[in-house]
mmCIF file of C-alpha atoms and ligand atoms in Angstrom:
data_model
loop_
_atom_site.group_PDB
_atom_site.id
_atom_site.type_symbol
_atom_site.label_atom_id
_atom_site.label_comp_id
_atom_site.label_asym_id
_atom_site.label_seq_id
_atom_site.Cartn_x
_atom_site.Cartn_y
_atom_site.Cartn_z
ATOM 1 C CA MET A 121 26.565 52.440 -23.810
ATOM 2 C CA LEU A 122 25.056 49.465 -22.084
ATOM 3 C CA ASP A 123 21.748 48.869 -23.863
ATOM 4 C CA GLY A 124 19.150 48.212 -21.189
ATOM 5 C CA THR A 125 16.292 48.218 -23.770
ATOM 6 C CA ARG A 126 17.906 45.457 -25.698
ATOM 7 C CA VAL A 127 18.727 43.309 -22.666
ATOM 8 C CA ALA A 128 15.254 43.823 -21.249
ATOM 9 C CA GLY A 129 13.857 42.648 -24.575
ATOM 10 C CA ALA A 130 15.990 39.523 -24.407
ATOM 11 C CA ILE A 131 14.751 38.738 -20.863
ATOM 12 C CA ARG A 132 11.136 39.216 -21.931
ATOM 13 C CA ALA A 133 11.649 36.937 -24.908
ATOM 14 C CA GLU A 134 12.970 34.189 -22.540
ATOM 15 C CA LEU A 135 9.849 34.604 -20.347
ATOM 16 C CA ALA A 136 7.423 34.144 -23.246
ATOM 17 C CA PRO A 137 7.638 30.346 -23.494
ATOM 18 C CA ARG A 138 7.367 30.080 -19.701
ATOM 19 C CA VAL A 139 4.138 32.061 -19.773
ATOM 20 C CA THR A 140 2.793 29.754 -22.512
ATOM 21 C CA GLU A 141 3.816 26.683 -20.509
ATOM 22 C CA PHE A 142 2.160 28.075 -17.291
ATOM 23 C CA LEU A 143 -1.055 28.774 -19.193
ATOM 24 C CA ALA A 144 -1.111 25.261 -20.676
ATOM 25 C CA ALA A 145 -0.385 23.623 -17.281
ATOM 26 C CA ARG A 146 -2.663 25.664 -15.054
ATOM 27 C CA GLY A 147 -5.371 26.920 -17.426
ATOM 28 C CA ARG A 148 -4.831 30.517 -16.448
ATOM 29 C CA ARG A 149 -2.312 33.262 -16.931
ATOM 30 C CA PRO A 150 0.237 34.283 -14.239
ATOM 31 C CA ALA A 151 -1.572 37.104 -12.371
ATOM 32 C CA LEU A 152 0.019 40.304 -11.208
ATOM 33 C CA HIS A 153 -2.011 42.617 -8.940
ATOM 34 C CA ILE A 154 -0.924 46.215 -8.492
ATOM 35 C CA VAL A 155 -2.257 48.349 -5.693
ATOM 36 C CA LEU A 156 -2.155 52.077 -6.452
ATOM 37 C CA VAL A 157 -3.154 54.464 -3.678
ATOM 38 C CA GLY A 158 -3.662 58.095 -4.521
ATOM 39 C CA ASP A 159 -2.961 60.067 -7.687
ATOM 40 C CA ASP A 160 0.793 60.806 -7.660
ATOM 41 C CA PRO A 161 1.518 61.588 -11.359
ATOM 42 C CA ALA A 162 4.857 59.693 -11.479
ATOM 43 C CA SER A 163 3.266 56.632 -9.816
ATOM 44 C CA GLN A 164 0.399 56.671 -12.390
ATOM 45 C CA ILE A 165 2.980 56.552 -15.170
ATOM 46 C CA TYR A 166 5.004 53.782 -13.530
ATOM 47 C CA VAL A 167 1.862 51.698 -12.928
ATOM 48 C CA ARG A 168 0.663 52.249 -16.499
ATOM 49 C CA ASN A 169 4.049 51.089 -17.881
ATOM 50 C CA LYS A 170 4.040 48.003 -15.612
ATOM 51 C CA GLU A 171 0.460 47.184 -16.652
ATOM 52 C CA ARG A 172 1.281 47.518 -20.327
ATOM 53 C CA ALA A 173 4.518 45.490 -20.126
ATOM 54 C CA GLY A 174 2.795 42.787 -18.100
ATOM 55 C CA THR A 175 -0.130 42.512 -20.497
ATOM 56 C CA ASP A 176 2.227 42.446 -23.504
ATOM 57 C CA ALA A 177 4.114 39.610 -21.841
ATOM 58 C CA GLY A 178 0.858 37.585 -21.531
ATOM 59 C CA LEU A 179 0.314 38.118 -17.814
ATOM 60 C CA LEU A 180 -3.101 38.973 -16.317
ATOM 61 C CA VAL A 181 -2.541 42.404 -14.761
ATOM 62 C CA THR A 182 -5.122 43.955 -12.453
ATOM 63 C CA VAL A 183 -4.725 47.417 -10.957
ATOM 64 C CA HIS A 184 -6.566 48.122 -7.695
ATOM 65 C CA ARG A 185 -7.022 51.884 -7.275
ATOM 66 C CA LEU A 186 -7.665 53.408 -3.881
ATOM 67 C CA PRO A 187 -8.205 57.172 -3.243
ATOM 68 C CA ALA A 188 -5.462 59.187 -1.600
ATOM 69 C CA SER A 189 -7.757 59.519 1.389
ATOM 70 C CA ALA A 190 -7.976 55.766 1.854
ATOM 71 C CA PRO A 191 -7.333 54.840 5.469
ATOM 72 C CA LEU A 192 -4.463 52.394 6.261
ATOM 73 C CA GLU A 193 -6.962 49.690 7.165
ATOM 74 C CA ASP A 194 -8.429 49.788 3.624
ATOM 75 C CA VAL A 195 -5.003 49.343 2.077
ATOM 76 C CA LEU A 196 -4.195 46.477 4.469
ATOM 77 C CA ALA A 197 -7.562 44.900 3.671
ATOM 78 C CA THR A 198 -6.791 45.005 -0.068
ATOM 79 C CA VAL A 199 -3.457 43.362 0.469
ATOM 80 C CA ARG A 200 -4.963 40.678 2.699
ATOM 81 C CA ARG A 201 -7.672 39.929 0.170
ATOM 82 C CA LEU A 202 -5.022 39.458 -2.536
ATOM 83 C CA ASN A 203 -3.001 37.269 -0.169
ATOM 84 C CA ALA A 204 -6.027 34.997 0.241
ATOM 85 C CA ASP A 205 -6.859 34.939 -3.499
ATOM 86 C CA SER A 206 -5.536 31.657 -4.899
ATOM 87 C CA ALA A 207 -5.592 33.144 -8.440
ATOM 88 C CA CYS A 208 -3.271 35.961 -7.501
ATOM 89 C CA ASP A 209 0.438 35.232 -7.984
ATOM 90 C CA GLY A 210 2.143 38.569 -7.441
ATOM 91 C CA ILE A 211 1.260 41.657 -5.422
ATOM 92 C CA LEU A 212 2.916 45.030 -5.951
ATOM 93 C CA VAL A 213 1.984 48.029 -3.848
ATOM 94 C CA GLN A 214 3.201 51.089 -5.714
ATOM 95 C CA ALA A 215 5.400 53.338 -3.557
ATOM 96 C CA PRO A 216 5.302 55.989 -2.295
ATOM 97 C CA LEU A 217 1.998 55.641 -0.373
ATOM 98 C CA PRO A 218 0.226 58.929 0.484
ATOM 99 C CA LYS A 219 1.786 60.966 3.299
ATOM 100 C CA THR A 220 -1.284 60.263 5.518
ATOM 101 C CA ILE A 221 -0.274 56.556 5.609
ATOM 102 C CA GLY A 222 3.181 57.568 6.949
ATOM 103 C CA LYS A 223 6.420 55.587 7.241
ATOM 104 C CA GLN A 224 5.066 53.186 9.821
ATOM 105 C CA GLY A 225 1.877 52.582 7.894
ATOM 106 C CA THR A 226 3.928 51.971 4.763
ATOM 107 C CA GLU A 227 5.948 49.415 6.547
ATOM 108 C CA GLN A 228 2.830 47.713 7.840
ATOM 109 C CA VAL A 229 1.485 47.476 4.305
ATOM 110 C CA PHE A 230 4.677 45.997 2.829
ATOM 111 C CA ASP A 231 4.996 43.638 5.741
ATOM 112 C CA ALA A 232 1.418 42.434 5.172
ATOM 113 C CA ILE A 233 2.205 41.109 1.674
ATOM 114 C CA ASP A 234 2.553 37.302 1.491
ATOM 115 C CA PRO A 235 6.321 36.844 0.968
ATOM 116 C CA ALA A 236 5.575 34.247 -1.719
ATOM 117 C CA LYS A 237 3.666 36.886 -3.717
ATOM 118 C CA ASP A 238 6.110 39.723 -2.923
ATOM 119 C CA VAL A 239 7.248 40.427 -6.513
ATOM 120 C CA ASP A 240 9.125 43.642 -5.468
ATOM 121 C CA GLY A 241 11.220 41.610 -3.015
ATOM 122 C CA PHE A 242 10.827 44.171 -0.261
ATOM 123 C CA HIS A 243 9.248 41.962 2.467
ATOM 124 C CA PRO A 244 11.579 41.444 5.481
ATOM 125 C CA HIS A 245 11.448 37.676 4.847
ATOM 126 C CA ASN A 246 12.765 38.087 1.278
ATOM 127 C CA VAL A 247 15.283 40.730 2.384
ATOM 128 C CA GLY A 248 16.584 38.244 4.917
ATOM 129 C CA LEU A 249 16.922 35.587 2.224
ATOM 130 C CA LEU A 250 18.663 38.159 0.015
ATOM 131 C CA VAL A 251 21.214 38.868 2.743
ATOM 132 C CA GLN A 252 21.891 35.090 2.935
ATOM 133 C CA GLY A 253 22.188 34.845 -0.850
ATOM 134 C CA ARG A 254 19.178 32.617 -1.402
ATOM 135 C CA ALA A 255 16.295 34.858 -2.320
ATOM 136 C CA ALA A 256 13.969 33.689 -5.104
ATOM 137 C CA LEU A 257 12.305 37.156 -5.305
ATOM 138 C CA LYS A 258 14.961 39.854 -5.475
ATOM 139 C CA PRO A 259 14.322 43.607 -5.744
ATOM 140 C CA CYS A 260 13.780 44.365 -9.403
ATOM 141 C CA THR A 261 16.081 47.342 -10.043
ATOM 142 C CA PRO A 262 19.324 45.931 -8.532
ATOM 143 C CA SER A 263 18.716 42.444 -9.927
ATOM 144 C CA GLY A 264 18.158 44.103 -13.294
ATOM 145 C CA VAL A 265 21.503 45.868 -12.991
ATOM 146 C CA ILE A 266 23.245 42.510 -12.385
ATOM 147 C CA GLU A 267 21.491 40.984 -15.382
ATOM 148 C CA LEU A 268 22.581 43.920 -17.531
ATOM 149 C CA LEU A 269 26.219 43.655 -16.409
ATOM 150 C CA ASP A 270 26.214 39.869 -17.036
ATOM 151 C CA ARG A 271 24.601 39.989 -20.375
ATOM 152 C CA GLU A 272 26.854 42.849 -21.545
ATOM 153 C CA GLY A 273 29.901 40.807 -20.623
ATOM 154 C CA GLN A 274 31.041 42.914 -17.676
ATOM 155 C CA SER A 275 32.798 40.708 -15.051
ATOM 156 C CA LEU A 276 32.130 41.480 -11.383
ATOM 157 C CA ALA A 277 34.403 39.125 -9.372
ATOM 158 C CA GLY A 278 37.365 40.870 -7.890
ATOM 159 C CA LYS A 279 36.184 44.314 -8.923
ATOM 160 C CA TYR A 280 35.893 47.262 -6.604
ATOM 161 C CA ALA A 281 32.294 48.491 -6.669
ATOM 162 C CA VAL A 282 30.964 51.691 -5.139
ATOM 163 C CA VAL A 283 27.195 52.221 -4.655
ATOM 164 C CA ILE A 284 25.983 55.785 -4.031
ATOM 165 C CA GLY A 285 22.689 55.497 -2.135
ATOM 166 C CA ARG A 286 21.554 53.231 0.728
ATOM 167 C CA SER A 287 17.763 52.996 0.132
ATOM 168 C CA GLU A 288 16.013 49.707 0.891
ATOM 169 C CA ILE A 289 14.860 49.372 -2.717
ATOM 170 C CA VAL A 290 18.044 50.153 -4.632
ATOM 171 C CA GLY A 291 21.272 50.978 -2.725
ATOM 172 C CA LYS A 292 21.310 48.306 -0.039
ATOM 173 C CA PRO A 293 20.141 45.338 -2.185
ATOM 174 C CA MET A 294 22.416 46.499 -5.006
ATOM 175 C CA ALA A 295 25.404 46.301 -2.647
ATOM 176 C CA LEU A 296 24.379 42.849 -1.465
ATOM 177 C CA LEU A 297 24.047 41.486 -4.976
ATOM 178 C CA LEU A 298 27.425 42.877 -5.961
ATOM 179 C CA LEU A 299 28.959 41.342 -2.867
ATOM 180 C CA GLN A 300 27.373 37.960 -3.714
ATOM 181 C CA ARG A 301 29.130 38.196 -7.060
ATOM 182 C CA ASP A 302 32.494 38.617 -5.377
ATOM 183 C CA ALA A 303 32.906 42.336 -5.888
ATOM 184 C CA THR A 304 34.446 44.339 -3.026
ATOM 185 C CA VAL A 305 31.709 46.845 -2.161
ATOM 186 C CA THR A 306 31.516 50.240 -0.563
ATOM 187 C CA ILE A 307 28.161 51.939 0.116
ATOM 188 C CA CYS A 308 28.174 55.752 0.138
ATOM 189 C CA HIS A 309 25.425 58.197 1.199
ATOM 190 C CA SER A 310 24.850 61.805 2.022
ATOM 191 C CA LYS A 311 27.127 61.689 5.121
ATOM 192 C CA THR A 312 30.067 60.007 3.361
ATOM 193 C CA PRO A 313 33.210 62.172 3.496
ATOM 194 C CA ASP A 314 35.433 62.370 0.408
ATOM 195 C CA LEU A 315 32.666 60.954 -1.785
ATOM 196 C CA GLU A 316 34.351 61.982 -4.985
ATOM 197 C CA ALA A 317 37.665 60.357 -4.086
ATOM 198 C CA THR A 318 35.944 57.086 -2.981
ATOM 199 C CA CYS A 319 33.933 56.928 -6.193
ATOM 200 C CA ALA A 320 36.990 57.696 -8.322
ATOM 201 C CA ARG A 321 38.569 54.365 -7.165
ATOM 202 C CA ALA A 322 35.616 52.263 -8.324
ATOM 203 C CA ASP A 323 35.789 49.817 -11.218
ATOM 204 C CA ILE A 324 32.009 49.709 -11.050
ATOM 205 C CA LEU A 325 30.129 52.817 -9.892
ATOM 206 C CA VAL A 326 26.338 52.639 -9.301
ATOM 207 C CA ALA A 327 24.540 55.962 -8.774
ATOM 208 C CA ALA A 328 21.120 55.700 -6.994
ATOM 209 C CA ILE A 329 20.761 59.169 -5.567
ATOM 210 C CA GLY A 330 17.905 61.083 -7.187
ATOM 211 C CA ARG A 331 19.955 64.242 -8.144
ATOM 212 C CA PRO A 332 20.243 65.178 -11.771
ATOM 213 C CA GLY A 333 23.808 64.962 -13.147
ATOM 214 C CA PHE A 334 25.330 64.660 -9.629
ATOM 215 C CA VAL A 335 28.103 62.263 -10.712
ATOM 216 C CA THR A 336 30.544 64.345 -12.768
ATOM 217 C CA PRO A 337 33.639 63.061 -14.558
ATOM 218 C CA ALA A 338 35.705 63.783 -11.378
ATOM 219 C CA PHE A 339 33.823 60.903 -9.706
ATOM 220 C CA VAL A 340 34.806 58.419 -12.335
ATOM 221 C CA LYS A 341 37.939 56.370 -12.816
ATOM 222 C CA PRO A 342 38.874 56.279 -16.495
ATOM 223 C CA GLY A 343 37.450 53.078 -18.014
ATOM 224 C CA ALA A 344 35.091 52.373 -15.097
ATOM 225 C CA VAL A 345 31.605 50.893 -15.629
ATOM 226 C CA VAL A 346 29.030 53.468 -14.554
ATOM 227 C CA ILE A 347 25.446 52.432 -13.797
ATOM 228 C CA ASP A 348 22.948 55.287 -13.610
ATOM 229 C CA VAL A 349 19.836 54.291 -11.676
ATOM 230 C CA GLY A 350 18.554 57.865 -11.245
ATOM 231 C CA ILE A 351 15.329 58.983 -12.821
ATOM 232 C CA ASN A 352 14.916 62.754 -12.372
ATOM 233 C CA ARG A 353 12.608 65.142 -14.199
ATOM 234 C CA VAL A 354 14.190 68.428 -15.188
ATOM 235 C CA ASP A 355 11.721 71.266 -15.843
ATOM 236 C CA SER A 356 14.176 74.139 -16.124
ATOM 237 C CA ARG A 357 15.740 74.803 -19.513
ATOM 238 C CA ASP A 358 18.699 76.471 -17.847
ATOM 239 C CA GLN A 359 19.367 73.258 -15.920
ATOM 240 C CA ALA A 360 18.985 71.198 -19.089
ATOM 241 C CA VAL A 361 21.449 73.429 -20.877
ATOM 242 C CA ALA A 362 23.864 73.323 -17.894
ATOM 243 C CA LEU A 363 23.833 69.512 -18.153
ATOM 244 C CA PHE A 364 23.917 68.932 -21.836
ATOM 245 C CA GLY A 365 25.166 72.183 -23.420
ATOM 246 C CA ALA A 366 23.069 74.441 -25.654
ATOM 247 C CA ASN A 367 23.401 72.458 -28.848
ATOM 248 C CA HIS A 368 22.734 68.942 -27.601
ATOM 249 C CA PRO A 369 20.074 67.004 -29.577
ATOM 250 C CA ARG A 370 18.225 66.234 -26.326
ATOM 251 C CA LEU A 371 17.379 69.950 -25.997
ATOM 252 C CA VAL A 372 14.995 69.469 -28.914
ATOM 253 C CA GLY A 373 12.992 66.994 -26.866
ATOM 254 C CA PHE A 374 13.058 69.371 -23.939
ATOM 255 C CA ASP A 375 11.675 72.189 -26.090
ATOM 256 C CA THR A 376 8.872 69.985 -27.372
ATOM 257 C CA ARG A 377 7.769 68.634 -24.005
ATOM 258 C CA GLY A 378 8.919 71.364 -21.619
ATOM 259 C CA SER A 379 10.797 68.884 -19.482
ATOM 260 C CA MET A 380 13.186 65.924 -19.751
ATOM 261 C CA VAL A 381 14.196 62.866 -17.792
ATOM 262 C CA VAL A 382 17.845 62.656 -16.763
ATOM 263 C CA GLY A 383 19.874 60.350 -14.575
ATOM 264 C CA ASP A 384 22.144 60.921 -11.594
ATOM 265 C CA VAL A 385 25.196 60.792 -13.863
ATOM 266 C CA HIS A 386 26.329 63.887 -15.740
ATOM 267 C CA PRO A 387 26.363 63.368 -19.551
ATOM 268 C CA ALA A 388 30.075 64.369 -19.737
ATOM 269 C CA VAL A 389 30.899 61.087 -17.900
ATOM 270 C CA VAL A 390 30.558 59.308 -21.205
ATOM 271 C CA ASP A 391 34.031 60.663 -22.143
ATOM 272 C CA VAL A 392 35.651 59.020 -19.060
ATOM 273 C CA ALA A 393 33.669 55.798 -18.460
ATOM 274 C CA GLY A 394 34.500 52.543 -20.167
ATOM 275 C CA ALA A 395 30.826 51.718 -20.276
ATOM 276 C CA MET A 396 27.668 53.340 -18.927
ATOM 277 C CA THR A 397 23.937 53.101 -18.945
ATOM 278 C CA PRO A 398 21.891 55.820 -20.625
ATOM 279 C CA VAL A 399 18.787 57.453 -19.091
ATOM 280 C CA PRO A 400 16.249 56.690 -20.397
ATOM 281 C CA GLY A 401 16.900 53.285 -21.855
ATOM 282 C CA GLY A 402 19.278 51.934 -19.222
ATOM 283 C CA VAL A 403 18.189 50.528 -15.944
ATOM 284 C CA GLY A 404 14.503 51.535 -16.221
ATOM 285 C CA PRO A 405 13.443 48.856 -18.783
ATOM 286 C CA LEU A 406 15.313 46.219 -16.759
ATOM 287 C CA THR A 407 13.379 47.024 -13.626
ATOM 288 C CA ILE A 408 10.174 46.221 -15.480
ATOM 289 C CA ALA A 409 11.601 43.084 -17.102
ATOM 290 C CA MET A 410 12.638 41.783 -13.674
ATOM 291 C CA LEU A 411 9.182 42.495 -12.308
ATOM 292 C CA LEU A 412 7.723 40.279 -15.038
ATOM 293 C CA LYS A 413 10.326 37.633 -14.229
ATOM 294 C CA ASN A 414 9.572 37.769 -10.520
ATOM 295 C CA THR A 415 5.831 37.436 -11.222
ATOM 296 C CA LEU A 416 6.501 34.331 -13.242
ATOM 297 C CA VAL A 417 8.877 32.929 -10.582
ATOM 298 C CA ALA A 418 6.177 33.568 -7.949
ATOM 299 C CA ALA A 419 3.450 31.986 -10.172
ATOM 300 C CA GLU A 420 5.534 28.845 -10.980
ATOM 301 C CA GLY A 421 6.314 28.439 -7.288
ATOM 302 C CA ARG A 422 2.739 28.411 -6.068
ATOM 303 C CA PRO A 423 0.754 25.210 -5.628
ATOM 304 C CA ARG A 424 -1.689 24.307 -8.336
ATOM 305 C CA THR A 425 -5.249 25.298 -7.603
HETATM 306 P P1 NDP B 774 16.175 57.515 -1.944
HETATM 307 O O1 NDP B 774 15.891 58.989 -1.930
HETATM 308 O O2 NDP B 774 15.459 56.599 -1.089
HETATM 309 O O3 NDP B 774 17.728 57.339 -1.628
HETATM 310 C C1 NDP B 774 18.706 58.207 -2.125
HETATM 311 C C2 NDP B 774 20.005 57.896 -1.524
HETATM 312 O O4 NDP B 774 20.988 58.842 -2.115
HETATM 313 C C3 NDP B 774 20.051 58.037 -0.024
HETATM 314 O O5 NDP B 774 20.741 56.926 0.544
HETATM 315 C C4 NDP B 774 20.842 59.347 0.197
HETATM 316 O O6 NDP B 774 21.688 59.328 1.347
HETATM 317 C C5 NDP B 774 21.748 59.362 -1.073
HETATM 318 N N1 NDP B 774 22.119 60.739 -1.343
HETATM 319 C C6 NDP B 774 21.330 61.817 -1.503
HETATM 320 N N2 NDP B 774 22.070 62.941 -1.676
HETATM 321 C C7 NDP B 774 23.380 62.525 -1.592
HETATM 322 C C8 NDP B 774 24.583 63.202 -1.732
HETATM 323 N N3 NDP B 774 24.619 64.540 -1.948
HETATM 324 N N4 NDP B 774 25.732 62.509 -1.621
HETATM 325 C C9 NDP B 774 25.665 61.194 -1.442
HETATM 326 N N5 NDP B 774 24.565 60.469 -1.330
HETATM 327 C C10 NDP B 774 23.390 61.147 -1.409
HETATM 328 O O7 NDP B 774 16.124 57.134 -3.516
HETATM 329 P P2 NDP B 774 15.934 55.729 -4.213
HETATM 330 O O8 NDP B 774 17.028 54.773 -3.853
HETATM 331 O O9 NDP B 774 14.544 55.268 -4.093
HETATM 332 O O10 NDP B 774 16.124 56.152 -5.715
HETATM 333 C C11 NDP B 774 17.300 56.741 -6.182
HETATM 334 C C12 NDP B 774 17.139 57.188 -7.635
HETATM 335 O O11 NDP B 774 16.831 56.073 -8.409
HETATM 336 C C13 NDP B 774 15.948 58.160 -7.900
HETATM 337 O O12 NDP B 774 16.288 59.036 -8.890
HETATM 338 C C14 NDP B 774 14.849 57.222 -8.294
HETATM 339 O O13 NDP B 774 13.885 57.873 -9.116
HETATM 340 C C15 NDP B 774 15.658 56.222 -9.122
HETATM 341 N N6 NDP B 774 15.001 54.903 -9.251
HETATM 342 C C16 NDP B 774 15.056 54.366 -10.475
HETATM 343 C C17 NDP B 774 14.541 53.117 -10.706
HETATM 344 C C18 NDP B 774 14.683 52.518 -12.071
HETATM 345 O O14 NDP B 774 13.908 51.649 -12.434
HETATM 346 N N7 NDP B 774 15.649 52.979 -12.862
HETATM 347 C C19 NDP B 774 13.843 52.358 -9.673
HETATM 348 C C20 NDP B 774 13.938 52.981 -8.337
HETATM 349 C C21 NDP B 774 14.477 54.250 -8.186
HETATM 350 P P3 NDP B 774 21.052 59.302 2.802
HETATM 351 O O15 NDP B 774 20.606 57.915 3.053
HETATM 352 O O16 NDP B 774 22.202 59.671 3.680
HETATM 353 O O17 NDP B 774 19.935 60.315 2.814
#
């Protein structure tokens, strides 16, 4: 198992002296501002975790809450105010935005963020730099995966990597980062024919799909490195038993809470893979560690006020 929690802890430990140095030099803490629109339960949890991790790391974290009914103009106004605030280093707008904002509205909001404060690395300016291999602020989840592979001693150059999923936040940037590290990369999605056979050739297989246990052992070349980005909540005990078997220790947790979080990779893959990330405790903690790192990078890169 590739230990995301341990690696994330190591990254956070490296950031600590930089936070102290920043505070001493600028007389203030690096400041992360999170914009949360609406009351989506998963988003509330993600924001709470980011807030806690940021505060623990010595950052100043401020959450700006807007109601689900907030018009697009209010969300844009919040972002513009933060852009203009010289004491704000990083801006994160928690996705997804309410349905009323829509796809176009969401794009407008993310496009409005000052690229120098775009700690999620989603702004088209930063995406362009990422394509050219010179982004300072890279999307947190895929850059966390690269950190994990590096720090766990997994080489990338010359490897055949397959990424399942082509989202802007995980699949596409993941493929770009693997390519920059000299892997040969294939991106798969819901229209890919022979998905199983393509995946079964991969030395490194990244699953970013959003379907519990989708990647079964048949998708995995023996000895391959399997990265499970998926975070899926399973509420049905039958589904939990189908994934883990009736006597698995994780069923105890299910019975206590009435649900469990599972990845996109089937638990049985552990018998085939050479190395894999668990869920929870794999990619998730790295995403947060990289957000803290991006906030510090953004803060250090801004002119003194
Ligand atoms: P999206 O829904 O945006 O993208 C999912 C991708 O999976 C799409 O490209 C889709 O293809 C593809 N896909 C769906 N079904 C299939 C299928 N049957 N066969 C092949 N490909 C398929 O999700 P995200 O990228 O935002 O997230 C993916 C997962 O990662 C989710 O579980 C999410 O919760 C998790 N996540 C975890 C993070 C972490 O910190 N660990 C951070 C961000 C996300 P198509 O484009 O053709 O529709």
